[in-house]
Short mmCIF file of C-alpha atoms and ligand atoms in Angstrom, two decimals:
data_model
loop_
_atom_site.label_atom_id
_atom_site.label_comp_id
_atom_site.label_asym_id
_atom_site.label_seq_id
_atom_site.Cartn_x
_atom_site.Cartn_y
_atom_site.Cartn_z
CA MET A 1 86.14 170.75 -84.79
CA VAL A 2 83.72 168.78 -86.94
CA MET A 3 82.91 169.36 -90.60
CA ALA A 4 79.21 169.96 -91.34
CA LYS A 5 77.22 170.60 -94.50
CA ALA A 6 74.71 173.37 -95.16
CA TRP A 7 72.60 174.56 -98.08
CA VAL A 8 72.61 178.27 -98.96
CA ILE A 9 71.03 180.34 -101.70
CA GLY A 10 73.32 180.04 -104.72
CA LYS A 11 71.29 182.22 -107.10
CA THR A 12 68.49 184.68 -106.27
CA PHE A 13 65.02 183.20 -106.67
CA ASP A 14 62.99 184.52 -109.58
CA GLY A 15 59.75 182.67 -110.26
CA ALA A 16 59.75 178.91 -109.70
CA PRO A 17 63.16 177.90 -108.28
CA THR A 18 65.24 175.05 -109.72
CA GLU A 19 68.12 173.02 -108.25
CA SER A 20 70.55 175.64 -109.65
CA ASN A 21 69.26 178.15 -107.06
CA PHE A 22 70.85 176.16 -104.22
CA ARG A 23 74.50 175.68 -103.22
CA LEU A 24 75.92 173.07 -100.84
CA ILE A 25 78.72 174.33 -98.59
CA GLU A 26 80.88 172.87 -95.85
CA GLU A 27 81.27 174.60 -92.49
CA ASP A 28 83.36 173.94 -89.39
CA VAL A 29 81.51 173.32 -86.16
CA PRO A 30 83.85 173.89 -83.18
CA ALA A 31 83.76 171.60 -80.11
CA PRO A 32 81.41 172.88 -77.38
CA LYS A 33 82.79 175.10 -74.61
CA GLN A 34 81.29 175.32 -71.11
CA GLY A 35 77.50 175.87 -71.36
CA GLU A 36 77.35 174.82 -75.02
CA PHE A 37 76.35 171.64 -76.82
CA ALA A 38 76.60 170.31 -80.37
CA CYS A 39 73.81 168.51 -82.17
CA GLU A 40 73.35 166.63 -85.42
CA ALA A 41 70.27 166.80 -87.63
CA LEU A 42 68.26 163.58 -87.88
CA TYR A 43 65.32 164.82 -89.96
CA LEU A 44 64.71 168.10 -91.77
CA SER A 45 61.50 169.67 -92.94
CA VAL A 46 60.98 171.45 -96.25
CA ASN A 47 58.22 174.05 -96.13
CA PRO A 48 56.58 175.75 -99.10
CA TYR A 49 56.22 178.99 -97.10
CA GLU A 50 60.02 179.34 -96.94
CA ARG A 51 59.83 180.17 -100.65
CA ARG A 52 58.46 183.60 -99.75
CA SER A 53 61.14 184.47 -97.20
CA SER A 54 63.83 183.41 -99.70
CA ASP A 55 62.54 185.96 -102.23
CA THR A 56 64.52 188.83 -100.78
CA ALA A 57 67.38 186.86 -99.18
CA PRO A 58 70.82 187.62 -100.68
CA VAL A 59 73.03 184.96 -102.29
CA GLY A 60 74.83 182.97 -99.58
CA SER A 61 71.94 183.20 -97.08
CA PRO A 62 71.01 179.95 -95.36
CA LEU A 63 67.81 178.18 -96.36
CA MET A 64 65.58 178.05 -93.31
CA GLY A 65 63.39 175.34 -91.83
CA TYR A 66 62.79 173.15 -88.82
CA GLN A 67 64.83 170.08 -88.01
CA VAL A 68 64.81 167.33 -85.43
CA ALA A 69 68.31 166.96 -84.00
CA ARG A 70 70.12 164.91 -81.36
CA VAL A 71 72.75 166.24 -78.95
CA THR A 72 76.08 164.57 -79.75
CA GLU A 73 78.50 166.42 -77.46
CA SER A 74 77.57 168.50 -74.44
CA LYS A 75 78.99 170.81 -71.83
CA ASN A 76 75.52 171.85 -70.69
CA SER A 77 73.86 169.61 -68.08
CA GLU A 78 70.35 170.60 -69.21
CA TYR A 79 71.05 169.13 -72.65
CA PRO A 80 72.93 165.85 -72.13
CA VAL A 81 74.14 163.72 -75.05
CA GLY A 82 71.15 161.96 -76.64
CA THR A 83 68.61 164.76 -75.96
CA VAL A 84 66.29 165.12 -78.95
CA LEU A 85 65.35 168.65 -79.98
CA GLN A 86 63.29 170.49 -82.51
CA LEU A 87 64.92 173.68 -83.75
CA TYR A 88 64.62 176.22 -86.52
CA CYS A 89 68.23 176.64 -87.55
CA GLY A 90 68.40 176.23 -91.31
CA TRP A 91 69.33 173.44 -93.68
CA ARG A 92 72.48 172.25 -91.89
CA THR A 93 73.71 168.89 -90.64
CA ARG A 94 75.31 170.08 -87.37
CA SER A 95 74.90 173.06 -85.05
CA LEU A 96 76.67 174.42 -82.01
CA ILE A 97 74.23 175.85 -79.50
CA ASN A 98 74.84 178.18 -76.60
CA THR A 99 71.50 178.46 -74.83
CA LYS A 100 72.39 181.88 -73.40
CA GLU A 101 73.17 183.36 -76.79
CA ILE A 102 70.72 181.47 -78.94
CA PRO A 103 68.52 183.93 -80.87
CA LYS A 104 64.77 183.70 -80.24
CA VAL A 105 64.29 182.97 -83.92
CA VAL A 106 65.82 179.49 -83.47
CA LYS A 107 62.69 178.42 -81.57
CA MET A 108 64.36 175.47 -79.87
CA THR A 109 62.35 172.99 -77.81
CA LYS A 110 63.15 169.63 -76.25
CA LEU A 111 60.91 167.03 -77.81
CA PRO A 112 58.58 165.02 -75.61
CA ASP A 113 58.42 161.26 -76.00
CA PHE A 114 55.82 160.37 -78.62
CA GLY A 115 55.27 156.93 -77.10
CA GLY A 116 57.71 155.15 -79.38
CA LYS A 117 56.71 157.00 -82.53
CA GLU A 118 59.48 158.53 -84.66
CA PRO A 119 60.52 162.07 -83.62
CA SER A 120 60.17 163.05 -87.30
CA LEU A 121 56.46 163.49 -86.54
CA ALA A 122 57.49 166.74 -84.83
CA LEU A 123 57.96 168.15 -88.33
CA GLY A 124 54.53 167.11 -89.60
CA VAL A 125 51.40 165.92 -87.88
CA LEU A 126 52.85 166.66 -84.41
CA GLY A 127 54.60 169.86 -85.48
CA ILE A 128 53.80 173.14 -87.17
CA PRO A 129 51.48 171.62 -89.84
CA GLY A 130 49.42 169.59 -87.34
CA VAL A 131 49.19 172.33 -84.73
CA THR A 132 48.31 174.94 -87.38
CA ALA A 133 45.55 172.63 -88.61
CA TYR A 134 44.19 172.17 -85.09
CA LEU A 135 44.31 175.79 -83.91
CA GLY A 136 43.47 177.33 -87.27
CA LEU A 137 40.37 175.20 -87.61
CA LEU A 138 39.08 175.48 -84.06
CA ASP A 139 40.01 179.11 -83.33
CA VAL A 140 39.19 180.73 -86.68
CA CYS A 141 36.66 178.49 -88.43
CA GLU A 142 34.86 177.45 -85.21
CA PRO A 143 33.16 174.47 -86.88
CA LYS A 144 29.94 173.15 -85.38
CA ALA A 145 28.63 169.61 -85.74
CA GLY A 146 26.56 169.28 -88.91
CA GLU A 147 28.29 172.18 -90.71
CA THR A 148 30.17 171.85 -93.98
CA VAL A 149 33.94 172.45 -93.89
CA LEU A 150 35.93 172.87 -97.07
CA VAL A 151 39.74 172.53 -97.14
CA SER A 152 41.91 173.58 -100.08
CA GLY A 153 45.40 172.09 -100.46
CA SER A 154 43.90 169.24 -98.48
CA GLY A 155 46.30 166.57 -99.74
CA GLY A 156 49.21 168.24 -97.91
CA ALA A 157 50.60 167.81 -94.41
CA LEU A 158 48.32 170.45 -92.94
CA GLY A 159 45.11 170.16 -94.95
CA SER A 160 44.85 166.40 -94.45
CA VAL A 161 44.82 166.98 -90.67
CA VAL A 162 42.28 169.83 -90.90
CA GLY A 163 39.78 167.54 -92.63
CA GLN A 164 40.22 164.74 -90.11
CA ILE A 165 39.74 167.08 -87.14
CA ALA A 166 36.63 168.54 -88.78
CA LYS A 167 35.29 164.96 -89.07
CA ILE A 168 36.02 164.40 -85.36
CA LYS A 169 33.96 167.54 -84.69
CA GLY A 170 31.00 166.04 -86.57
CA CYS A 171 31.21 168.10 -89.76
CA LYS A 172 30.77 167.21 -93.39
CA VAL A 173 34.18 167.61 -95.04
CA ILE A 174 35.09 168.51 -98.62
CA GLY A 175 38.66 168.44 -99.86
CA ILE A 176 40.22 170.04 -102.95
CA VAL A 177 43.40 168.45 -104.32
CA GLY A 178 45.46 168.33 -107.50
CA SER A 179 45.60 164.59 -108.18
CA ASN A 180 43.34 161.56 -108.20
CA LYS A 181 45.76 159.67 -105.94
CA LYS A 182 45.28 162.35 -103.28
CA CYS A 183 41.49 162.08 -103.77
CA ASP A 184 41.67 158.35 -102.99
CA TRP A 185 43.89 158.90 -99.95
CA LEU A 186 41.61 161.55 -98.43
CA LYS A 187 38.50 159.46 -99.01
CA SER A 188 40.26 156.63 -97.14
CA LEU A 189 40.73 159.10 -94.24
CA GLY A 190 36.98 159.77 -94.08
CA PHE A 191 36.58 162.96 -96.17
CA ASP A 192 33.00 163.01 -97.51
CA HIS A 193 33.81 164.54 -100.91
CA VAL A 194 37.11 165.24 -102.61
CA PHE A 195 37.65 166.67 -106.07
CA ASN A 196 40.62 167.33 -108.29
CA TYR A 197 40.76 171.03 -109.21
CA ARG A 198 42.87 170.22 -112.28
CA GLU A 199 40.07 168.10 -113.79
CA ALA A 200 36.77 169.23 -112.30
CA LYS A 201 34.87 172.45 -112.98
CA VAL A 202 35.18 173.99 -109.53
CA ASP A 203 31.67 175.56 -109.45
CA ASP A 204 30.01 172.34 -110.61
CA ALA A 205 32.00 170.23 -108.13
CA LEU A 206 31.08 172.58 -105.27
CA LYS A 207 27.39 172.68 -106.22
CA SER A 208 27.33 168.91 -106.16
CA ALA A 209 29.45 168.40 -102.99
CA ALA A 210 27.91 171.28 -100.99
CA PRO A 211 24.37 171.84 -102.30
CA ASN A 212 23.55 173.67 -99.04
CA GLY A 213 26.69 175.80 -99.13
CA VAL A 214 29.97 175.91 -97.21
CA ASP A 215 30.12 177.14 -93.61
CA CYS A 216 33.86 176.97 -92.95
CA PHE A 217 36.61 177.40 -95.51
CA PHE A 218 40.17 176.53 -94.49
CA ASP A 219 42.24 178.02 -97.28
CA ASN A 220 45.80 176.93 -97.98
CA VAL A 221 45.88 177.95 -101.63
CA GLY A 222 44.50 181.45 -102.38
CA GLY A 223 44.08 182.91 -105.87
CA GLU A 224 41.25 182.18 -108.28
CA LEU A 225 40.33 178.88 -106.59
CA SER A 226 39.64 180.63 -103.29
CA TYR A 227 37.62 183.33 -105.00
CA ARG A 228 35.39 180.61 -106.52
CA VAL A 229 34.90 178.94 -103.13
CA LEU A 230 33.75 182.23 -101.55
CA GLN A 231 30.84 182.29 -103.99
CA HIS A 232 29.58 179.04 -102.40
CA MET A 233 29.81 180.15 -98.76
CA ASN A 234 26.79 180.45 -96.51
CA ASN A 235 25.88 183.63 -94.67
CA PHE A 236 28.09 184.17 -91.62
CA GLY A 237 30.60 181.62 -92.90
CA ARG A 238 34.15 181.64 -91.51
CA VAL A 239 37.30 181.64 -93.64
CA ASN A 240 40.82 180.91 -92.37
CA VAL A 241 43.41 182.38 -94.72
CA CYS A 242 46.19 180.03 -93.66
CA GLY A 243 48.33 179.69 -96.79
CA ALA A 244 48.63 180.84 -100.36
CA MET A 245 50.28 177.94 -102.19
CA SER A 246 49.13 179.20 -105.58
CA SER A 247 51.10 182.43 -105.27
CA TYR A 248 54.43 181.75 -103.56
CA ASN A 249 56.38 181.65 -106.83
CA TYR A 250 55.04 184.99 -108.10
CA GLY A 251 56.91 187.22 -105.61
CA ASP A 252 55.70 190.79 -106.13
CA LYS A 253 54.26 189.96 -109.59
CA GLN A 254 51.00 188.50 -108.25
CA PRO A 255 48.24 187.87 -110.81
CA LEU A 256 45.06 189.90 -110.30
CA ILE A 257 42.02 188.00 -109.08
CA PRO A 258 38.45 189.27 -108.70
CA SER A 259 37.77 191.08 -105.44
CA PRO A 260 36.54 188.89 -102.54
CA PHE A 261 34.89 191.87 -100.83
CA ILE A 262 31.46 191.62 -102.45
CA ALA A 263 31.01 188.01 -101.29
CA CYS A 264 32.43 189.00 -97.91
CA MET A 265 29.91 191.84 -97.53
CA CYS A 266 26.82 190.12 -98.99
CA LYS A 267 27.36 186.93 -97.00
CA ARG A 268 28.69 188.68 -93.86
CA LEU A 269 31.74 186.41 -93.90
CA LYS A 270 34.48 186.44 -91.32
CA ILE A 271 37.76 186.20 -93.25
CA GLN A 272 40.80 186.02 -91.00
CA GLY A 273 44.51 185.56 -91.61
CA PHE A 274 46.20 183.11 -89.28
CA SER A 275 49.75 182.51 -88.11
CA VAL A 276 50.58 179.66 -85.77
CA LEU A 277 53.52 181.74 -84.50
CA ASP A 278 51.00 183.83 -82.53
CA HIS A 279 49.99 180.75 -80.53
CA ALA A 280 53.22 179.41 -79.01
CA ASP A 281 51.46 179.13 -75.64
CA LYS A 282 49.01 176.55 -77.05
CA PHE A 283 51.56 174.48 -78.96
CA GLU A 284 52.17 171.67 -76.44
CA GLU A 285 48.51 171.15 -75.49
CA SER A 286 47.57 171.01 -79.20
CA ARG A 287 50.31 168.49 -79.90
CA THR A 288 49.16 166.36 -76.97
CA GLN A 289 45.58 166.34 -78.27
CA ILE A 290 46.65 165.35 -81.79
CA LEU A 291 48.88 162.55 -80.43
CA LYS A 292 45.89 161.27 -78.43
CA TRP A 293 43.77 161.20 -81.60
CA ILE A 294 46.56 159.37 -83.45
CA ASN A 295 46.73 156.76 -80.70
CA GLU A 296 42.93 156.36 -80.87
CA GLY A 297 43.12 155.87 -84.65
CA LYS A 298 41.14 159.06 -85.31
CA VAL A 299 43.95 160.98 -87.03
CA LYS A 300 46.17 159.34 -89.62
CA TYR A 301 49.21 160.78 -91.36
CA ARG A 302 51.52 160.07 -94.24
CA GLU A 303 55.24 160.83 -94.39
CA GLU A 304 57.26 160.72 -97.58
CA VAL A 305 60.87 160.29 -96.50
CA GLN A 306 63.67 161.32 -98.85
CA HIS A 307 67.07 159.94 -97.86
CA GLY A 308 70.24 162.04 -97.67
CA PHE A 309 70.97 165.69 -96.87
CA GLU A 310 71.87 166.21 -100.56
CA LYS A 311 68.16 165.73 -101.34
CA MET A 312 67.09 168.96 -99.59
CA PRO A 313 66.58 171.12 -102.72
CA HIS A 314 64.85 168.28 -104.55
CA ALA A 315 62.51 167.71 -101.58
CA PHE A 316 61.79 171.45 -101.33
CA LEU A 317 60.97 171.74 -105.04
CA THR A 318 58.74 168.66 -104.75
CA ALA A 319 56.89 170.27 -101.82
CA LEU A 320 56.45 173.53 -103.74
CA LYS A 321 54.92 171.68 -106.68
CA GLY A 322 52.61 169.82 -104.28
CA ASN A 323 53.61 166.50 -105.85
CA VAL A 324 53.38 164.44 -102.68
CA ALA A 325 50.48 163.47 -100.42
CA GLY A 326 51.15 164.21 -96.74
CA LYS A 327 54.44 165.53 -95.35
CA ILE A 328 57.79 165.40 -97.13
CA ILE A 329 60.81 165.13 -94.85
CA VAL A 330 64.48 164.48 -95.41
CA LYS A 331 66.29 161.90 -93.29
CA VAL A 332 69.99 162.69 -93.02
N1 NAP B 1 49.53 180.28 -91.34
C1 NAP B 1 50.36 179.46 -90.73
O1 NAP B 1 50.66 179.60 -89.53
C2 NAP B 1 50.94 178.32 -91.51
C3 NAP B 1 51.76 177.36 -90.92
C4 NAP B 1 52.26 176.32 -91.70
C5 NAP B 1 51.93 176.25 -93.05
N2 NAP B 1 51.14 177.21 -93.59
C6 NAP B 1 50.72 177.18 -95.00
O2 NAP B 1 49.75 176.16 -95.13
C7 NAP B 1 49.75 175.66 -96.46
C8 NAP B 1 49.83 174.15 -96.45
O3 NAP B 1 51.04 173.75 -95.83
P1 NAP B 1 51.50 172.24 -95.89
O4 NAP B 1 52.59 172.07 -94.92
O5 NAP B 1 50.32 171.34 -95.86
O6 NAP B 1 52.11 172.19 -97.36
P2 NAP B 1 52.17 170.93 -98.35
O7 NAP B 1 52.26 169.67 -97.59
O8 NAP B 1 53.22 171.25 -99.35
O9 NAP B 1 50.76 170.95 -99.05
C9 NAP B 1 50.29 172.02 -99.81
C10 NAP B 1 49.26 171.55 -100.82
O10 NAP B 1 48.85 172.63 -101.65
C11 NAP B 1 48.58 172.15 -102.96
N3 NAP B 1 48.93 173.13 -103.99
C12 NAP B 1 50.15 173.51 -104.40
N4 NAP B 1 50.07 174.45 -105.36
C13 NAP B 1 48.75 174.64 -105.58
C14 NAP B 1 48.01 175.48 -106.48
N5 NAP B 1 48.63 176.31 -107.31
N6 NAP B 1 46.67 175.42 -106.41
C15 NAP B 1 46.04 174.58 -105.57
N7 NAP B 1 46.70 173.76 -104.70
C16 NAP B 1 48.03 173.80 -104.72
C17 NAP B 1 49.48 170.94 -103.14
O11 NAP B 1 49.02 169.86 -103.87
P3 NAP B 1 47.87 169.74 -104.99
O12 NAP B 1 48.07 170.87 -105.93
O13 NAP B 1 48.11 168.41 -105.59
O14 NAP B 1 46.59 169.80 -104.22
C18 NAP B 1 49.81 170.46 -101.73
O15 NAP B 1 49.19 169.24 -101.40
C19 NAP B 1 50.92 176.33 -97.16
O16 NAP B 1 50.42 177.39 -97.91
C20 NAP B 1 51.78 176.82 -96.01
O17 NAP B 1 52.53 177.92 -96.37
C21 NAP B 1 50.62 178.23 -92.85
#
């Protein structure tokens, strides 16, 4: 028996959460029996989208998210000690896994070797954010060389990769971010124009950055900002509704925004929701392509590492506020 730590919901979320919404507990992890193995978390991811699923979760429910873990004790020959895994098993330091009983929701995979790069990349550029960027851009936005691609929330783990892939595809790329530091970072990655939505007048900034209109809009933010962007789209433009950062804290009290349907009809836009969970079959090939681009210096990434499992709520709140450029992870 080993003692592990886990974070659970301590107080129901209502609006923007604070550290008082989270509770740290201890739990016993029994030694593995035949067919089982135990693993310890090395890195954990905090994801803004988990805010939505926590809305209705009762007090005491685990906070969910991906982690990279290493097998520490094993009675399962397929998972010897030292195997590195990615799994979706909540904010906990240790887990006991029985591969026969493991629910599908745990989404466990053995991690490939990233050629000496840290396995933490499986939570960011080589994980859900990177693969969502890749598939969401190519499958939904279908960018063609010479077109203009606009990415909202582009200073985050996902948006920063979208813009770089659009550049690889020969597009002009515009980013929208919430700080001047993020503007500088994205320009250093090759974005053609980046503006700060907190300072600029969005319509003026778009007229100046995209005088010929926007062909592809990769939207991570939603709300009023997205409505404004639609007014600058070209006929037959493509919109990937990938995230809604501006609305996660509102729960069922969403603010009203003007209808997008008039722009959609007049400009014959394709507006499509996207979930990477529908594309499990393309995950490994997408990851391989992104790793190739990283090795060629065509895709760059930024990780902000917070140290200590106790930092999980702080890291999550930081991610929700969008205060960090790139991917925030917690190293245990
Ligand atoms: N559909 C899918 O399959 C899928 C998969 C993974 C993630 N997602 C979604 O994709 C989005 C991006 O994920 P991520 O991992 O890149 O998250 P992230 O690293 O936390 O980045 C999100 C960005 O959104 C910006 N933002 C936050 N609140 C905003 C607001 N009110 N208005 C405008 N911008 C705001 C933040 O910074 P600034 O405000 O400074 O710009 C931040 O850089 C999220 O909405 C996430 O839920 C979707």
